[in-house]
Amino acid sequence: MSAPTAGPAEPGFVCAFAVTRTPPDVATLAAVTGHEEGGRLRVLRAGGLCLVVQDVPAALFDEEALAERLGRPDDLERCARAHHRGVEAAAGRGPVVPLPMATLYRGDRNAEQAIVSREAVLGTLLDRLGGRTEWAVKVHASEGAKDAAGAGASAASGSGVVAGAGGRAYLSRASARRRDRQDAHGRALAEADAVDAELRRYAVAATRHRPQSERLTGRRAPQLLNAAYLVEDAERTVFTRALARLAADGRYPAVEVSASGPWIPYSFARWDEDPDATEPDRTEADPIGPGRAGPDRAGPGRTGPDPTGPGRTHEHRTEEDRTGQEVRT
């Protein structure tokens, strides 16, 4: 009896990382590892644009398998890092529009058609992002200010013991502590807004992401501002000097300012929006959650080097960040 003939190999998907005008150097692409399970990074021509992609196996990247893998923190971390490596490789010779993580197509032709259908919008966006980078700024309530508020409340409660007695004294002390906390938080919020207003003076555009929880930041003091700023490369020194002044001159004692950059402008590469429109002063409910970033419909998850805005590569997604999958047929 003859051995059974092997059937055709299961078709895979094309995973897309970023769109650019100038294809990255071949040697650069060859040196970059995208998803470990996939092939080498390569470039697809789509009209006048280039799409950096990787062939990946359908068995590991179909909807069910990918959802399961991205539900595991370690696998999510690996996927996010792989995606960012692909985006960085695409940015080797010019501006890029990063695509959402796990943007998948059924073959080269579908990927090319998706890009060509939005070529005008993507071209305008690439023009807008050229010569500009993103800076991530986070503002936390100052630990010192928080401690001072606590000390003030303790002093008030101590005086209350002398002035009053019983239940009324207890309620008075509790009320004083609550007012002190509210006043301290109000001052810190006002100072965070002032920091944001100052930095916007030196940026082309800005967006405010949802502040992270203490579980994500690892800090006891609350995060009050989680913002990204699009800055002209020619104005980088001016922007960084402004950052340094904010952190050092003592104008805002109720907050602590930290920043990182420059990064690929993930927060401003929204190819589902009109890039000619005035940049909205928006506060995003979910900077990386299911992103409106597909060629024709909502894509999976916007992703950057850092789940809280550009920075280190993925501490990544916990309760505040989600991702998904897009398969174009």
Short mmCIF file of N, CA, C and O in Angstrom, two decimals, residues 183-249:
data_model
loop_
_atom_site.label_atom_id
_atom_site.label_comp_id
_atom_site.label_asym_id
_atom_site.label_seq_id
_atom_site.Cartn_x
_atom_site.Cartn_y
_atom_site.Cartn_z
N ASP A 183 -8.03 68.92 49.79
CA ASP A 183 -7.30 70.13 49.41
C ASP A 183 -5.97 69.76 48.75
O ASP A 183 -5.58 70.36 47.74
N ALA A 184 -5.27 68.79 49.33
CA ALA A 184 -3.98 68.37 48.77
C ALA A 184 -4.17 67.79 47.37
O ALA A 184 -3.39 68.07 46.45
N HIS A 185 -5.21 66.98 47.19
CA HIS A 185 -5.44 66.38 45.88
C HIS A 185 -5.83 67.45 44.86
O HIS A 185 -5.38 67.41 43.70
N GLY A 186 -6.64 68.41 45.29
CA GLY A 186 -7.03 69.50 44.39
C GLY A 186 -5.82 70.31 43.94
O GLY A 186 -5.71 70.68 42.76
N ARG A 187 -4.91 70.62 44.87
CA ARG A 187 -3.69 71.36 44.51
C ARG A 187 -2.85 70.56 43.52
O ARG A 187 -2.32 71.10 42.55
N ALA A 188 -2.72 69.26 43.77
CA ALA A 188 -1.91 68.42 42.89
C ALA A 188 -2.53 68.35 41.49
O ALA A 188 -1.81 68.42 40.48
N LEU A 189 -3.84 68.21 41.39
CA LEU A 189 -4.50 68.17 40.09
C LEU A 189 -4.30 69.48 39.33
O LEU A 189 -4.03 69.48 38.12
N ALA A 190 -4.41 70.59 40.04
CA ALA A 190 -4.22 71.89 39.40
C ALA A 190 -2.80 72.04 38.88
O ALA A 190 -2.56 72.57 37.79
N GLU A 191 -1.82 71.56 39.66
CA GLU A 191 -0.43 71.64 39.22
C GLU A 191 -0.16 70.71 38.04
O GLU A 191 0.61 71.05 37.14
N ALA A 192 -0.78 69.53 38.03
CA ALA A 192 -0.62 68.62 36.89
C ALA A 192 -1.17 69.27 35.63
O ALA A 192 -0.56 69.17 34.54
N ASP A 193 -2.31 69.93 35.72
CA ASP A 193 -2.87 70.63 34.57
C ASP A 193 -1.94 71.75 34.11
O ASP A 193 -1.81 72.02 32.90
N ALA A 194 -1.30 72.42 35.06
CA ALA A 194 -0.38 73.50 34.71
C ALA A 194 0.85 72.95 33.99
O ALA A 194 1.35 73.56 33.04
N VAL A 195 1.33 71.80 34.42
CA VAL A 195 2.46 71.15 33.73
C VAL A 195 2.07 70.82 32.29
O VAL A 195 2.82 71.08 31.34
N ASP A 196 0.89 70.27 32.13
CA ASP A 196 0.41 69.92 30.78
C ASP A 196 0.31 71.16 29.90
O ASP A 196 0.76 71.17 28.75
N ALA A 197 -0.26 72.23 30.43
CA ALA A 197 -0.41 73.46 29.66
C ALA A 197 0.95 74.02 29.25
O ALA A 197 1.12 74.52 28.14
N GLU A 198 1.92 73.95 30.15
CA GLU A 198 3.26 74.45 29.85
C GLU A 198 3.90 73.66 28.72
O GLU A 198 4.47 74.22 27.78
N LEU A 199 3.81 72.33 28.78
CA LEU A 199 4.47 71.49 27.77
C LEU A 199 3.79 71.60 26.41
O LEU A 199 4.45 71.46 25.37
N ARG A 200 2.49 71.84 26.39
CA ARG A 200 1.79 71.99 25.12
C ARG A 200 2.31 73.19 24.33
O ARG A 200 2.16 73.23 23.09
N ARG A 201 2.89 74.14 25.00
CA ARG A 201 3.43 75.31 24.30
C ARG A 201 4.57 74.93 23.37
O ARG A 201 4.85 75.64 22.40
N TYR A 202 5.24 73.82 23.66
CA TYR A 202 6.42 73.42 22.89
C TYR A 202 6.16 72.21 22.00
O TYR A 202 7.09 71.65 21.41
N ALA A 203 4.91 71.80 21.89
CA ALA A 203 4.57 70.60 21.13
C ALA A 203 3.65 70.93 19.96
O ALA A 203 2.90 71.90 20.00
N VAL A 204 3.73 70.11 18.94
CA VAL A 204 2.84 70.24 17.79
C VAL A 204 1.45 69.75 18.14
O VAL A 204 0.44 70.30 17.69
N ALA A 205 1.38 68.70 18.94
CA ALA A 205 0.11 68.10 19.36
C ALA A 205 0.33 67.40 20.69
O ALA A 205 1.47 67.10 21.07
N ALA A 206 -0.75 67.15 21.38
CA ALA A 206 -0.68 66.46 22.67
C ALA A 206 -1.94 65.65 22.88
O ALA A 206 -3.00 65.97 22.34
N THR A 207 -1.81 64.60 23.65
CA THR A 207 -2.97 63.79 24.01
C THR A 207 -2.80 63.26 25.42
O THR A 207 -1.67 63.00 25.86
N ARG A 208 -3.90 63.15 26.14
CA ARG A 208 -3.87 62.66 27.51
C ARG A 208 -4.47 61.27 27.57
O ARG A 208 -5.63 61.07 27.20
N HIS A 209 -3.67 60.31 28.00
CA HIS A 209 -4.14 58.95 28.21
C HIS A 209 -4.69 58.82 29.62
O HIS A 209 -4.43 59.66 30.48
N ARG A 210 -5.39 57.73 29.85
CA ARG A 210 -5.94 57.50 31.18
C ARG A 210 -4.81 57.26 32.18
O ARG A 210 -3.90 56.46 31.91
N PRO A 211 -4.81 57.93 33.32
CA PRO A 211 -3.77 57.68 34.33
C PRO A 211 -3.77 56.22 34.76
O PRO A 211 -4.81 55.56 34.82
N GLN A 212 -2.58 55.73 35.08
CA GLN A 212 -2.44 54.33 35.50
C GLN A 212 -2.79 54.16 36.97
O GLN A 212 -2.67 55.09 37.78
N SER A 213 -3.16 52.96 37.30
CA SER A 213 -3.44 52.62 38.69
C SER A 213 -2.14 52.44 39.46
O SER A 213 -1.06 52.29 38.87
N GLU A 214 -2.25 52.44 40.77
CA GLU A 214 -1.05 52.24 41.61
C GLU A 214 -0.45 50.87 41.38
O GLU A 214 0.76 50.68 41.51
N ARG A 215 -1.28 49.90 41.00
CA ARG A 215 -0.76 48.56 40.75
C ARG A 215 0.18 48.56 39.54
O ARG A 215 1.16 47.82 39.50
N LEU A 216 -0.13 49.39 38.55
CA LEU A 216 0.72 49.47 37.38
C LEU A 216 1.96 50.31 37.63
O LEU A 216 3.05 49.98 37.16
N THR A 217 1.80 51.42 38.34
CA THR A 217 2.95 52.31 38.53
C THR A 217 3.90 51.82 39.61
O THR A 217 5.08 52.14 39.60
N GLY A 218 3.36 51.05 40.58
CA GLY A 218 4.19 50.63 41.70
C GLY A 218 4.47 51.75 42.68
O GLY A 218 5.33 51.63 43.55
N ARG A 219 3.72 52.84 42.58
CA ARG A 219 3.92 53.99 43.45
C ARG A 219 2.70 54.18 44.34
O ARG A 219 1.57 53.91 43.95
N ARG A 220 2.98 54.66 45.55
CA ARG A 220 1.89 54.90 46.50
C ARG A 220 1.09 56.15 46.13
O ARG A 220 -0.12 56.21 46.32
N ALA A 221 1.75 57.14 45.58
CA ALA A 221 1.07 58.38 45.19
C ALA A 221 0.34 58.19 43.87
O ALA A 221 0.84 57.52 42.96
N PRO A 222 -0.85 58.75 43.72
CA PRO A 222 -1.62 58.55 42.49
C PRO A 222 -1.00 59.25 41.29
O PRO A 222 -0.36 60.30 41.43
N GLN A 223 -1.21 58.65 40.13
CA GLN A 223 -0.79 59.30 38.88
C GLN A 223 -1.90 60.25 38.44
O GLN A 223 -3.06 59.86 38.33
N LEU A 224 -1.53 61.49 38.19
CA LEU A 224 -2.52 62.51 37.86
C LEU A 224 -2.55 62.86 36.37
O LEU A 224 -3.54 63.37 35.87
N LEU A 225 -1.42 62.63 35.70
CA LEU A 225 -1.33 62.96 34.28
C LEU A 225 -0.49 61.90 33.58
O LEU A 225 0.60 61.56 34.03
N ASN A 226 -1.03 61.38 32.47
CA ASN A 226 -0.33 60.40 31.65
C ASN A 226 -0.48 60.90 30.22
O ASN A 226 -1.48 60.62 29.56
N ALA A 227 0.47 61.68 29.76
CA ALA A 227 0.31 62.42 28.51
C ALA A 227 1.41 62.10 27.51
O ALA A 227 2.49 61.62 27.87
N ALA A 228 1.11 62.37 26.25
CA ALA A 228 2.10 62.23 25.18
C ALA A 228 2.11 63.52 24.37
O ALA A 228 1.06 64.13 24.14
N TYR A 229 3.30 63.92 23.94
CA TYR A 229 3.48 65.17 23.20
C TYR A 229 4.24 64.88 21.91
O TYR A 229 5.26 64.19 21.92
N LEU A 230 3.73 65.41 20.82
CA LEU A 230 4.39 65.29 19.53
C LEU A 230 5.25 66.53 19.34
O LEU A 230 4.74 67.65 19.29
N VAL A 231 6.56 66.32 19.23
CA VAL A 231 7.51 67.43 19.25
C VAL A 231 8.35 67.42 17.98
O VAL A 231 8.83 66.37 17.54
N GLU A 232 8.53 68.60 17.40
CA GLU A 232 9.44 68.73 16.26
C GLU A 232 10.85 68.37 16.72
O GLU A 232 11.32 68.83 17.76
N ASP A 233 11.55 67.58 15.91
CA ASP A 233 12.92 67.23 16.28
C ASP A 233 13.79 68.47 16.42
O ASP A 233 14.69 68.52 17.26
N ALA A 234 13.51 69.49 15.62
CA ALA A 234 14.29 70.73 15.71
C ALA A 234 14.04 71.48 17.01
O ALA A 234 14.86 72.31 17.42
N GLU A 235 12.91 71.19 17.68
CA GLU A 235 12.57 71.85 18.93
C GLU A 235 12.82 70.95 20.14
O GLU A 235 12.38 71.25 21.25
N ARG A 236 13.51 69.85 19.94
CA ARG A 236 13.71 68.88 21.02
C ARG A 236 14.43 69.50 22.21
O ARG A 236 14.04 69.30 23.37
N THR A 237 15.45 70.30 21.96
CA THR A 237 16.21 70.91 23.06
C THR A 237 15.33 71.85 23.86
O THR A 237 15.39 71.87 25.10
N VAL A 238 14.50 72.62 23.19
CA VAL A 238 13.60 73.54 23.87
C VAL A 238 12.63 72.76 24.76
O VAL A 238 12.37 73.14 25.92
N PHE A 239 12.10 71.67 24.22
CA PHE A 239 11.14 70.87 24.98
C PHE A 239 11.81 70.23 26.20
O PHE A 239 11.24 70.26 27.31
N THR A 240 12.98 69.66 26.03
CA THR A 240 13.64 69.01 27.15
C THR A 240 14.08 70.01 28.21
O THR A 240 14.09 69.70 29.40
N ARG A 241 14.43 71.21 27.80
CA ARG A 241 14.75 72.26 28.78
C ARG A 241 13.52 72.62 29.60
O ARG A 241 13.60 72.85 30.81
N ALA A 242 12.37 72.70 28.93
CA ALA A 242 11.13 72.99 29.65
C ALA A 242 10.82 71.88 30.65
O ALA A 242 10.41 72.15 31.79
N LEU A 243 11.05 70.64 30.25
CA LEU A 243 10.86 69.52 31.17
C LEU A 243 11.77 69.65 32.38
O LEU A 243 11.35 69.44 33.52
N ALA A 244 13.03 69.98 32.13
CA ALA A 244 13.99 70.10 33.22
C ALA A 244 13.59 71.20 34.19
O ALA A 244 13.70 71.05 35.42
N ARG A 245 13.10 72.32 33.66
CA ARG A 245 12.68 73.41 34.54
C ARG A 245 11.50 72.98 35.41
O ARG A 245 11.45 73.27 36.60
N LEU A 246 10.56 72.28 34.80
CA LEU A 246 9.39 71.85 35.56
C LEU A 246 9.77 70.92 36.70
O LEU A 246 9.15 70.92 37.77
N ALA A 247 10.78 70.10 36.48
CA ALA A 247 11.18 69.14 37.50
C ALA A 247 12.06 69.76 38.57
O ALA A 247 12.17 69.21 39.68
N ALA A 248 12.67 70.92 38.27
CA ALA A 248 13.71 71.41 39.18
C ALA A 248 13.42 72.75 39.84
O ALA A 248 14.04 73.07 40.86
N ASP A 249 12.52 73.56 39.28
CA ASP A 249 12.45 74.93 39.79
C ASP A 249 11.51 75.12 40.97
O ASP A 249 11.37 76.21 41.50
#
